[in-house]
mmCIF file of C-alpha atoms in Angstrom:
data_model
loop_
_atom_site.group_PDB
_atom_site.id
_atom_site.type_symbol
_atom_site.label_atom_id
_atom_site.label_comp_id
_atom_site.label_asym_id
_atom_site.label_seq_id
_atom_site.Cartn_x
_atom_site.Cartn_y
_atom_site.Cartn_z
ATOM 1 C CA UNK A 291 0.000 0.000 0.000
ATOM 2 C CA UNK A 292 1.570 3.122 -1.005
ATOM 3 C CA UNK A 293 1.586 5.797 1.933
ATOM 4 C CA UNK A 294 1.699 9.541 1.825
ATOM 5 C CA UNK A 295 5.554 10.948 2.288
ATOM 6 C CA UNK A 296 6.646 13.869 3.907
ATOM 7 C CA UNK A 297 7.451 16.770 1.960
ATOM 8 C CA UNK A 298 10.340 18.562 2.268
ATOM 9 C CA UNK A 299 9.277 21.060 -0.439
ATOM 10 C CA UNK A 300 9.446 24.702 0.714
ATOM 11 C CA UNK A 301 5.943 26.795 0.437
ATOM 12 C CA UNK A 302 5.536 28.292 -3.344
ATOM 13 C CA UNK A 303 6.244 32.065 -1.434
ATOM 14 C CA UNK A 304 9.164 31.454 0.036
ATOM 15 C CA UNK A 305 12.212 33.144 -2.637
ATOM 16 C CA UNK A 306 14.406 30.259 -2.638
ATOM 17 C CA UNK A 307 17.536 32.893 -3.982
ATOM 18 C CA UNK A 308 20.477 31.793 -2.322
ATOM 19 C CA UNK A 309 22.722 34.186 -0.777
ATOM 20 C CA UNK A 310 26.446 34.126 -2.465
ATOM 21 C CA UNK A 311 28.618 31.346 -1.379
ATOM 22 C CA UNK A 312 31.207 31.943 -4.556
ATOM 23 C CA UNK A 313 34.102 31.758 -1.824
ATOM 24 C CA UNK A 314 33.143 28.515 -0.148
ATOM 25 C CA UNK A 315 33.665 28.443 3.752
ATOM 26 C CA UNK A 316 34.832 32.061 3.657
ATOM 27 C CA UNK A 317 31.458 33.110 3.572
ATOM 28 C CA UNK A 318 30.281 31.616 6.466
ATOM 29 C CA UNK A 319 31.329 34.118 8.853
ATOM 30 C CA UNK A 320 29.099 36.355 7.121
ATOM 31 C CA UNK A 321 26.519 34.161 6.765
ATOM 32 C CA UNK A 322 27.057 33.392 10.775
ATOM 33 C CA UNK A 323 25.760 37.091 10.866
ATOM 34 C CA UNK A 324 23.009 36.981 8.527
ATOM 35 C CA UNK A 325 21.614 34.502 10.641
ATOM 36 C CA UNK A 326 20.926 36.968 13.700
ATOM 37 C CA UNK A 327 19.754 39.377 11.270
ATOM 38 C CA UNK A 328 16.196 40.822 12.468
ATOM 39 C CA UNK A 329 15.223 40.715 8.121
ATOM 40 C CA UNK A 330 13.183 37.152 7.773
ATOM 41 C CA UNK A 331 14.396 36.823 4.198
ATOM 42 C CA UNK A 332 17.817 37.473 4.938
ATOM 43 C CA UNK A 333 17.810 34.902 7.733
ATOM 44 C CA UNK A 334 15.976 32.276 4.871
ATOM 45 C CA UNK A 335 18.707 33.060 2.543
ATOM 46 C CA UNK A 336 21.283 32.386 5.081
ATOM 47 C CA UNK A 337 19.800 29.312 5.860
ATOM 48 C CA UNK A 338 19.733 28.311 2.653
ATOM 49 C CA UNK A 339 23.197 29.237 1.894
ATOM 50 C CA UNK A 340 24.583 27.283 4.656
ATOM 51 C CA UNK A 341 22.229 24.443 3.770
ATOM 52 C CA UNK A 342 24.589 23.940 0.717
ATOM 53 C CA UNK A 343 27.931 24.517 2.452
ATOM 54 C CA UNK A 344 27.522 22.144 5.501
ATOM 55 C CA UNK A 345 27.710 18.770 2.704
ATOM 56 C CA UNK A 346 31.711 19.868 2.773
ATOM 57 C CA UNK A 347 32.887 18.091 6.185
ATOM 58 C CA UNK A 348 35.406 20.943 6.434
ATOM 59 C CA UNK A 349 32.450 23.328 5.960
ATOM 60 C CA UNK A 350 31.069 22.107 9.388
ATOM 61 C CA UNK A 351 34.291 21.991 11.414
ATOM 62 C CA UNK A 352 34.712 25.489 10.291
ATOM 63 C CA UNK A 353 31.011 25.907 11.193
ATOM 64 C CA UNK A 354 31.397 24.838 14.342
ATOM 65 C CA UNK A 355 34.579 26.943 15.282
ATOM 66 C CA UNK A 356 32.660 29.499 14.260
ATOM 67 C CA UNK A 357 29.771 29.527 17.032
ATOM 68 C CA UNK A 358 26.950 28.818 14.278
ATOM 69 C CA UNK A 359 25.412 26.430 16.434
ATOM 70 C CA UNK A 360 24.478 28.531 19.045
ATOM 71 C CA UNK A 361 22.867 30.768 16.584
ATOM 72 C CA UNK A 362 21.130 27.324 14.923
ATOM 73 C CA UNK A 363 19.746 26.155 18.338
ATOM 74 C CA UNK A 364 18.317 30.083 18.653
ATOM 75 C CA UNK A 365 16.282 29.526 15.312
ATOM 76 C CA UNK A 366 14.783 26.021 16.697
ATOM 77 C CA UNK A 367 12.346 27.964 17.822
ATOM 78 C CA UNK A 368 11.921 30.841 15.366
ATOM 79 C CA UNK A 369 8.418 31.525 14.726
ATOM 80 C CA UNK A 370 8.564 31.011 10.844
ATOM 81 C CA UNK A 371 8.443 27.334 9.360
ATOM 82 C CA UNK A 372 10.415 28.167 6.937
ATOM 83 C CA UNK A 373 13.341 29.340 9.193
ATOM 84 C CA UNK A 374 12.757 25.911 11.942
ATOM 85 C CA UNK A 375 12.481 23.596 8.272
ATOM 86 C CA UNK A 376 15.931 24.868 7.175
ATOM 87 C CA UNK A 377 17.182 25.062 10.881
ATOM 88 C CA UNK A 378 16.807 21.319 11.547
ATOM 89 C CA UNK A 379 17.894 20.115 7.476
ATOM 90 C CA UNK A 380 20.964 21.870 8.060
ATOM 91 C CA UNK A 381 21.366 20.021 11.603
ATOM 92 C CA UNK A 382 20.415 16.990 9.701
ATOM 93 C CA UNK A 383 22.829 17.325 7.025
ATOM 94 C CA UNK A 384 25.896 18.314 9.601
ATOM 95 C CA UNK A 385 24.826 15.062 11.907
ATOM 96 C CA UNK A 386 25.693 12.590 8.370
ATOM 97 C CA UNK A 387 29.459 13.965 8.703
ATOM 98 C CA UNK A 388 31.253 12.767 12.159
ATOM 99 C CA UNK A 389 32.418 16.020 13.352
ATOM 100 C CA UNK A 390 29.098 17.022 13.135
ATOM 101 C CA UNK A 391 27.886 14.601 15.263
ATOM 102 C CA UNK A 392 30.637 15.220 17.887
ATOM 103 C CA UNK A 393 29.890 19.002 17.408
ATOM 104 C CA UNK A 394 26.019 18.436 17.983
ATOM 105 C CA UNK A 395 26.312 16.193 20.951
ATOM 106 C CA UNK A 396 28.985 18.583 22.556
ATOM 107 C CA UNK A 397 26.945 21.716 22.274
ATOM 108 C CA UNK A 398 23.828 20.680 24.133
ATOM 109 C CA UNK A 399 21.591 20.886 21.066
ATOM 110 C CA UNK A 400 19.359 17.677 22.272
ATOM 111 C CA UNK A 401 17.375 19.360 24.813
ATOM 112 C CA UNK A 402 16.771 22.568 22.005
ATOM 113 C CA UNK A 403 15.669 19.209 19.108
ATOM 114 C CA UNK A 404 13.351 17.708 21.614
ATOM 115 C CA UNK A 405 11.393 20.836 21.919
ATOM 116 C CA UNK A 406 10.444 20.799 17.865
ATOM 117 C CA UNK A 407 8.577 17.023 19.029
ATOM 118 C CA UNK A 408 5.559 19.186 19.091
ATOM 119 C CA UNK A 409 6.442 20.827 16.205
ATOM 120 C CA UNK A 410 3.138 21.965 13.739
ATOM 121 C CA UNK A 411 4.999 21.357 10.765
ATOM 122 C CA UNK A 412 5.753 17.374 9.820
ATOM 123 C CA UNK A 413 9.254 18.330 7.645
ATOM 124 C CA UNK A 414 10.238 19.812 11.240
ATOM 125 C CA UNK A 415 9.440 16.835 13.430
ATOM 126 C CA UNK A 416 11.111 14.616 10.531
ATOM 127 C CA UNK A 417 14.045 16.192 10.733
ATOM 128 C CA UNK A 418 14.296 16.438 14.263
ATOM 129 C CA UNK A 419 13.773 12.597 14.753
ATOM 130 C CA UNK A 420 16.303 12.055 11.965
ATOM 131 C CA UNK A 421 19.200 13.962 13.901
ATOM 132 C CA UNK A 422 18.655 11.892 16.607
ATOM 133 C CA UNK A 423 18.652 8.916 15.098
ATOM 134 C CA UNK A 424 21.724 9.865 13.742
ATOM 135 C CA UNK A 425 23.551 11.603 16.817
ATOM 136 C CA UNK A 426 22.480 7.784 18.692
ATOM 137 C CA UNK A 427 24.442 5.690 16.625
ATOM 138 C CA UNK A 428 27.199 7.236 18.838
ATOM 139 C CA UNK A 429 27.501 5.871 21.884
ATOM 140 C CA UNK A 430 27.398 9.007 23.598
ATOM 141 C CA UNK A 431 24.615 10.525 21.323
ATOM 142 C CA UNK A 432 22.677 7.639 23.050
ATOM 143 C CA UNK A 433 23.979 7.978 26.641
ATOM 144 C CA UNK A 434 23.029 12.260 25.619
ATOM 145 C CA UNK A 435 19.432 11.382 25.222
ATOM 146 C CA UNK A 436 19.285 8.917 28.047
ATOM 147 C CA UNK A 437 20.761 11.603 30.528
ATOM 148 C CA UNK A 438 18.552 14.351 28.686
ATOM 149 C CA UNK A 439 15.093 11.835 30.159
ATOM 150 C CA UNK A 440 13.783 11.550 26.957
ATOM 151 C CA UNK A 441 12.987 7.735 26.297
ATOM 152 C CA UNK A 442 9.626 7.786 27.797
ATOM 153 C CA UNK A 443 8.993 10.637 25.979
ATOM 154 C CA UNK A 444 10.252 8.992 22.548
ATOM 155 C CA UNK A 445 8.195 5.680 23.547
ATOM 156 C CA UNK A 446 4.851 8.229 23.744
ATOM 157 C CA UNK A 447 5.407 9.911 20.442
ATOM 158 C CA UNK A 448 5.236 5.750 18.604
ATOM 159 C CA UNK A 449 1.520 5.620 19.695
ATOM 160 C CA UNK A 450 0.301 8.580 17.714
ATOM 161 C CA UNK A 451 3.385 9.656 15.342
ATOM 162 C CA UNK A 452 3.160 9.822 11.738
ATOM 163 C CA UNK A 453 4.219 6.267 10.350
ATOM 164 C CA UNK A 454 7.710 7.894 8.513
ATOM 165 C CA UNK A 455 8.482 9.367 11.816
ATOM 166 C CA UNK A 456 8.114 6.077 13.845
ATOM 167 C CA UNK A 457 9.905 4.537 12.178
ATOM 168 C CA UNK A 458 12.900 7.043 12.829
ATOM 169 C CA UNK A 459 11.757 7.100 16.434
ATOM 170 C CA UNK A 460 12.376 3.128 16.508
ATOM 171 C CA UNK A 461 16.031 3.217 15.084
ATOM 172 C CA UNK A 462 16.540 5.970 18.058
ATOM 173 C CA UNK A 463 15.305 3.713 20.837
ATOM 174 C CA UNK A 464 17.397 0.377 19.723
ATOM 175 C CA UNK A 465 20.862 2.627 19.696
ATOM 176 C CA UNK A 466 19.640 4.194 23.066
ATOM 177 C CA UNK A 467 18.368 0.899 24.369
ATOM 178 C CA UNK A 468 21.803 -0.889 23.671
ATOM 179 C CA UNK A 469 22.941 1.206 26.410
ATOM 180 C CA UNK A 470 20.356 1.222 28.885
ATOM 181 C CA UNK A 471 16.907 -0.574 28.771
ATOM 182 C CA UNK A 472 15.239 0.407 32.390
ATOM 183 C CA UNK A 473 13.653 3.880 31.281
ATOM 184 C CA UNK A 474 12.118 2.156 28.390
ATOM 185 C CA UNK A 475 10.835 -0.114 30.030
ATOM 186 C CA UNK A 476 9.019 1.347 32.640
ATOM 187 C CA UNK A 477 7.508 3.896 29.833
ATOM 188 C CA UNK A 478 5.943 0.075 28.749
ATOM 189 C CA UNK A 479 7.393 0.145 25.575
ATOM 190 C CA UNK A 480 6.868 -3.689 25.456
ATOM 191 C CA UNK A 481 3.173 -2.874 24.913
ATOM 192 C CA UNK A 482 3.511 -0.591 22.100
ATOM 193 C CA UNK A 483 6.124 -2.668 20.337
ATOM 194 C CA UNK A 484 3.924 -5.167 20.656
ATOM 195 C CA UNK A 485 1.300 -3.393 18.250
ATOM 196 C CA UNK A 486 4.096 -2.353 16.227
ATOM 197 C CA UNK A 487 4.961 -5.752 15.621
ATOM 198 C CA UNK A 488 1.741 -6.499 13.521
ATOM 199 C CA UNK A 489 2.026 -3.481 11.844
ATOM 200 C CA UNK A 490 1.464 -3.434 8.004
ATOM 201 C CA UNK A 491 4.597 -1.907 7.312
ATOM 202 C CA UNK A 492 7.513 -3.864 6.857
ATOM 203 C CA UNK A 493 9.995 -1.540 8.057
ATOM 204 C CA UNK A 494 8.230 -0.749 11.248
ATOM 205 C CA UNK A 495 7.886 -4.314 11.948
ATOM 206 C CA UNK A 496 11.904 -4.590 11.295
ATOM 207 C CA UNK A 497 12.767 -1.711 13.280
ATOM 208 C CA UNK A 498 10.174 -3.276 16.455
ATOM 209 C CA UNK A 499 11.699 -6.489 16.766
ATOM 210 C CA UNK A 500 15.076 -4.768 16.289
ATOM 211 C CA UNK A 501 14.085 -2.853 19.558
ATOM 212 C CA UNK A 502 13.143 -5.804 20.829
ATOM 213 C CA UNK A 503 16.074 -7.448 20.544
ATOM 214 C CA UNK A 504 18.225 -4.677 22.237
ATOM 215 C CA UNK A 505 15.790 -4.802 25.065
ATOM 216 C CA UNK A 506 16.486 -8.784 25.356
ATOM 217 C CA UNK A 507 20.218 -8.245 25.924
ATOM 218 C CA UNK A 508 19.506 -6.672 29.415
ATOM 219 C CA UNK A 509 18.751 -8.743 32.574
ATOM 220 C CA UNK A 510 14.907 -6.988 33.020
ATOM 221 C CA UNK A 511 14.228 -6.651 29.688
ATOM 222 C CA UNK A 512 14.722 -10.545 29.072
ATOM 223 C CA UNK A 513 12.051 -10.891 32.153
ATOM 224 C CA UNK A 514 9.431 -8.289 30.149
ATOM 225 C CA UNK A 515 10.310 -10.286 26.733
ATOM 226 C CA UNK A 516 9.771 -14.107 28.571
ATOM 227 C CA UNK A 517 6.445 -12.528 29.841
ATOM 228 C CA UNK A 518 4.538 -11.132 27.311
ATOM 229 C CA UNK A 519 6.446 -10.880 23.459
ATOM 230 C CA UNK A 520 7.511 -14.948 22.858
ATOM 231 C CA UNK A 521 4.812 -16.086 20.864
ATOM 232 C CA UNK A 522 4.519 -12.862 19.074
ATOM 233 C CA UNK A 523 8.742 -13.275 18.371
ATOM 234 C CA UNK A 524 7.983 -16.839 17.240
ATOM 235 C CA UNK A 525 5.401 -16.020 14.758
ATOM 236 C CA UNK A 526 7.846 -13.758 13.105
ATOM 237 C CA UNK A 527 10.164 -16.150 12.302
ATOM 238 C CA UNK A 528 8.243 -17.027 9.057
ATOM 239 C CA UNK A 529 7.874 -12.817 8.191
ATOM 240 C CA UNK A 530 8.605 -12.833 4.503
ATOM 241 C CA UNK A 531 11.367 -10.173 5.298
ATOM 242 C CA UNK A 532 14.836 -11.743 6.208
ATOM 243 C CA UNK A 533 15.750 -8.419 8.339
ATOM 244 C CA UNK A 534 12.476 -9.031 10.520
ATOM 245 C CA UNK A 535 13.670 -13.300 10.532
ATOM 246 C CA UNK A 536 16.970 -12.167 12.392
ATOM 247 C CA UNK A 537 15.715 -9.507 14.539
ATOM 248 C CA UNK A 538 13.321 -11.954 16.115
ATOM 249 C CA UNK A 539 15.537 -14.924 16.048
ATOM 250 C CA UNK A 540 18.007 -12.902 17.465
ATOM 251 C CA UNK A 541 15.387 -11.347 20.479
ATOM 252 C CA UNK A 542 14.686 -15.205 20.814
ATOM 253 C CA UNK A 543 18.075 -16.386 20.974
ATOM 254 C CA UNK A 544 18.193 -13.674 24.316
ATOM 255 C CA UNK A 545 15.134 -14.664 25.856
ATOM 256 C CA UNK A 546 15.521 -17.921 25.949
ATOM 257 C CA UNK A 547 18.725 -17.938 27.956
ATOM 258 C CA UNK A 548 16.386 -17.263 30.910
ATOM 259 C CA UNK A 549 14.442 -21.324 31.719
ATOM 260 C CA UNK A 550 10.854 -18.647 31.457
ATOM 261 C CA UNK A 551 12.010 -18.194 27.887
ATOM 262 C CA UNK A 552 12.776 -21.689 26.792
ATOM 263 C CA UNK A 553 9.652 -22.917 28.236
ATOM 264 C CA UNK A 554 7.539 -20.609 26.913
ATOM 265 C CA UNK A 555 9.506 -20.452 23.139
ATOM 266 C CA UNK A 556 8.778 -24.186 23.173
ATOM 267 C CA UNK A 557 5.055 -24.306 24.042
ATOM 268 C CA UNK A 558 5.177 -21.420 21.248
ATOM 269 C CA UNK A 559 6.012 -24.208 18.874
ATOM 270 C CA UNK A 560 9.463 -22.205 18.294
ATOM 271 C CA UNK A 561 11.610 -25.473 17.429
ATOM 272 C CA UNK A 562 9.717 -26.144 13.460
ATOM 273 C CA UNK A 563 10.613 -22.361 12.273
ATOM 274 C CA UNK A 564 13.955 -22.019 14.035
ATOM 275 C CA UNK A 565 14.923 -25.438 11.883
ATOM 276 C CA UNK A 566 14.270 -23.911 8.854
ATOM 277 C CA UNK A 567 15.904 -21.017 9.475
ATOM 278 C CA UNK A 568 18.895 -22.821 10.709
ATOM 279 C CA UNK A 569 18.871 -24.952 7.749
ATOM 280 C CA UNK A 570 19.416 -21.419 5.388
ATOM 281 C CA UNK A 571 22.803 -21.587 4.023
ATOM 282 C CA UNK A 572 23.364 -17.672 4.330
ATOM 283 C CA UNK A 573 20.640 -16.693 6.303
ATOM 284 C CA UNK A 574 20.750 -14.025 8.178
ATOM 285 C CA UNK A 575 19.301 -15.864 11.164
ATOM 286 C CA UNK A 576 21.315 -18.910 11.163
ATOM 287 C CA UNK A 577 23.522 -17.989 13.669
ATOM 288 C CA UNK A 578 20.972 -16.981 15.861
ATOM 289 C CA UNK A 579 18.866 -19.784 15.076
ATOM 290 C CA UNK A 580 21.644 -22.381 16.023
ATOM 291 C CA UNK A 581 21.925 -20.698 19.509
ATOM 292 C CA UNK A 582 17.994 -20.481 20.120
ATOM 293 C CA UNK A 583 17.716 -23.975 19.242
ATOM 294 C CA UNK A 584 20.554 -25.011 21.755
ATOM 295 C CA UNK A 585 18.784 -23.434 24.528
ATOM 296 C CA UNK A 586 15.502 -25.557 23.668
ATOM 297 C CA UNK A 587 17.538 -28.594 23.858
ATOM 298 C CA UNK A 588 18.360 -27.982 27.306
ATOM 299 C CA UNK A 589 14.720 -28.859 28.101
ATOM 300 C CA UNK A 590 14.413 -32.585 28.059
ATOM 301 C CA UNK A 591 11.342 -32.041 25.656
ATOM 302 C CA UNK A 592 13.139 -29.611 23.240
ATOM 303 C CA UNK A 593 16.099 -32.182 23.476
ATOM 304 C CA UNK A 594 13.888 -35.350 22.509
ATOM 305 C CA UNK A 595 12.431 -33.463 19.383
ATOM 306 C CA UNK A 596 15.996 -32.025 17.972
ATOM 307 C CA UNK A 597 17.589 -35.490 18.182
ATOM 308 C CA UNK A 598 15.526 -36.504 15.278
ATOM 309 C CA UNK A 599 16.608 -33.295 13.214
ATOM 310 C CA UNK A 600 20.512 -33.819 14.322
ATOM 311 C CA UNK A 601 21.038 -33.560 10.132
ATOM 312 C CA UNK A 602 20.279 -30.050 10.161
ATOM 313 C CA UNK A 603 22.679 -29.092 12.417
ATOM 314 C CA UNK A 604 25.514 -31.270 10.867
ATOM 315 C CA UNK A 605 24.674 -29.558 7.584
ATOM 316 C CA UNK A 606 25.978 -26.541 9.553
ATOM 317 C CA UNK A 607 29.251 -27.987 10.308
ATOM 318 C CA UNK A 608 29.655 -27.163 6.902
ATOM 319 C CA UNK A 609 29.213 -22.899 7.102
ATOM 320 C CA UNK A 610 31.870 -20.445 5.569
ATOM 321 C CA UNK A 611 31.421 -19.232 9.139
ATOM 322 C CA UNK A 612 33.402 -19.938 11.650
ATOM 323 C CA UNK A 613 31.206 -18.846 14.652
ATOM 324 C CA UNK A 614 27.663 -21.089 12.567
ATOM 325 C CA UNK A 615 30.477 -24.019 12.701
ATOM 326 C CA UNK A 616 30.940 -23.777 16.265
ATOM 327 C CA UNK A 617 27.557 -23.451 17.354
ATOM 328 C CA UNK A 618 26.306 -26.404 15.584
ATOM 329 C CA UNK A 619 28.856 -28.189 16.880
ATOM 330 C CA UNK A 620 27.939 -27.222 20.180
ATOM 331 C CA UNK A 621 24.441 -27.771 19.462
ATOM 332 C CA UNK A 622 25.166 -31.287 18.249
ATOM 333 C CA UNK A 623 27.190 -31.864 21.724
ATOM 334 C CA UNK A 624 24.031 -30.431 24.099
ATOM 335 C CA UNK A 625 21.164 -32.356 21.773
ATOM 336 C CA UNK A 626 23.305 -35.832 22.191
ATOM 337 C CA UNK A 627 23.928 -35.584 25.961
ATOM 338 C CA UNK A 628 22.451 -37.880 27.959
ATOM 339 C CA UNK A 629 21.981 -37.383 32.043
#
């Protein structure tokens, strides 16, 4: 089903004419100026200038040396669209080079994004959600939003967001959640994942069991998982998308490390899928698989159905890999144990 995009488009009254940037980064000083000018269309054509420059890493490092941000985190809230639209592409676009990122992170502009959540305009609340998806993938973009509060906040905005957005919002909360999973988790984002996990969209569905699988690799989040997601992660094993395959397998393979998970993967009727995903030669989820299926065979039950499949797993021995070839040799060693 095709679904409406966002549009980044600027309104048909807006002059697009571009202030002159013949000189490269040398005119960013100026530009630095025309951006606390008290003209609207000389702030727009700033913007729009310095939308062009910041693509040139060195661009942004001078950018940065320059104080820009400061005047950038000013215009967050400017009361034209127009002015907050360029404001956060020009964030975005500085965020895709590292030193932006750094530069970002370091100059407290997290708090200023969060405040465009609530933002009118969609192209502004885009934006916003893609700079922090961006700034997370750092380790200490993510431990900046954790410290900043703003999980449950992020987990609240998935209910109601516009589809495009949550989707952004999801890739945010699996870098953040790889750090730290309690926040989350007490903002019930199991529940909402769990709606997001039928969703029609494939990506969405992806990115939920991808969150789902960061939130399995912490102690409590393994006990929310055991409780209330297994059957849901087992039915996605057969998802026609291989990214959605692993991400589940992969939340499976955590959960059932706990004996809650194994029992409950098993009365799921886990074992028939994870076989055929195991038995992928260059599936995404083998690995995973493998694992998953090892823990079953720790229950007596789980054990007395796998001996029968003990080809599978021998097929594995087989793997380019090095770390399927060990695991289904381990796997082979726990299925064939006897008390």
């Amino acid at each position: 089903m095709a679904h409406a995009r966002i549009s980044a488009n600027l309104p048909p009254n807006i002059d697009p004419t571009k202030a002159p940037i013949a000189f490269g980064r040398r005119a960013l000083p100026k530009l630095n100026e025309e951006l606390q000018s008290p003209e609207l269309l000389t702030q727009q054509r700033a913007l729009m200038a310095l939308c062009d420059l910041v693509h040139d890493p060195q661009n942004v490092y001078e950018a940065l040396e320059l104080g820009v941000l400061d005047n950038l985190k000013t215009l967050l809230v400017h009361q034209d669209n127009t002015v907050r639209q360029k404001t956060t592409e020009i964030l975005h676009i500085m965020t895709m080079h590292n030193v932006g990122r750094h530069g970002l992170i370091q100059n407290g502009v997290i708090s200023a994004l969060a405040e465009l959540f609530d933002d009118p305009v969609d192209i502004c609340r885009k934006n916003a959600h893609l700079i922090f998806e961006y700034m997370s993938k750092l380790t200490e973009g993510a431990v900046g939003i954790l410290h900043a509060g703003l999980i449950p906040l992020l987990v609240s905005k998935l209910k109601n967001e516009l589809e495009e957005i949550q989707e952004l919002i999801l890739g945010t909360l699996s870098n953040c959640l790889r750090v730290e999973a309690s926040e989350a988790l007490a903002a019930d984002v199991i529940t909402v994942l769990k709606e997001k996990l039928t969703h029609t969209s494939v990506a969405t569905r992806s990115k939920a069991a991808w969150v789902l699988l960061e939130i399995s690799t912490h102690p409590e989040g393994k006990n929310e998982v055991c409780e209330e997601v297994i059957p849901m992660l087992v039915s996605l094993l057969e998802d026609a998308d291989p990214e959605i395959q692993a991400s589940a397998t992969g939340a499976l393979m955590f959960a059932t490390i706990k004996p809650q998970g194994r029992f409950s993967a098993l009365g799921a009727g886990a074992i028939p899928p994870l076989l055929k995903l195991a038995a992928e030669e260059g599936g995404k989820a083998r690995l995973s698989a493998i694992k998953a299926l090892t823990m079953l065979a720790e229950l007596p039950k789980g054990r007395e159905t796998l001996l029968n499949h003990l080809d599978t797993f021998r097929q594995c021995l087989k793997d380019p890999s090095k770390a399927v070839r060990r695991a289904a040799k381990t796997a082979i060693s726990v299925i064939q144990w006897k008390p």
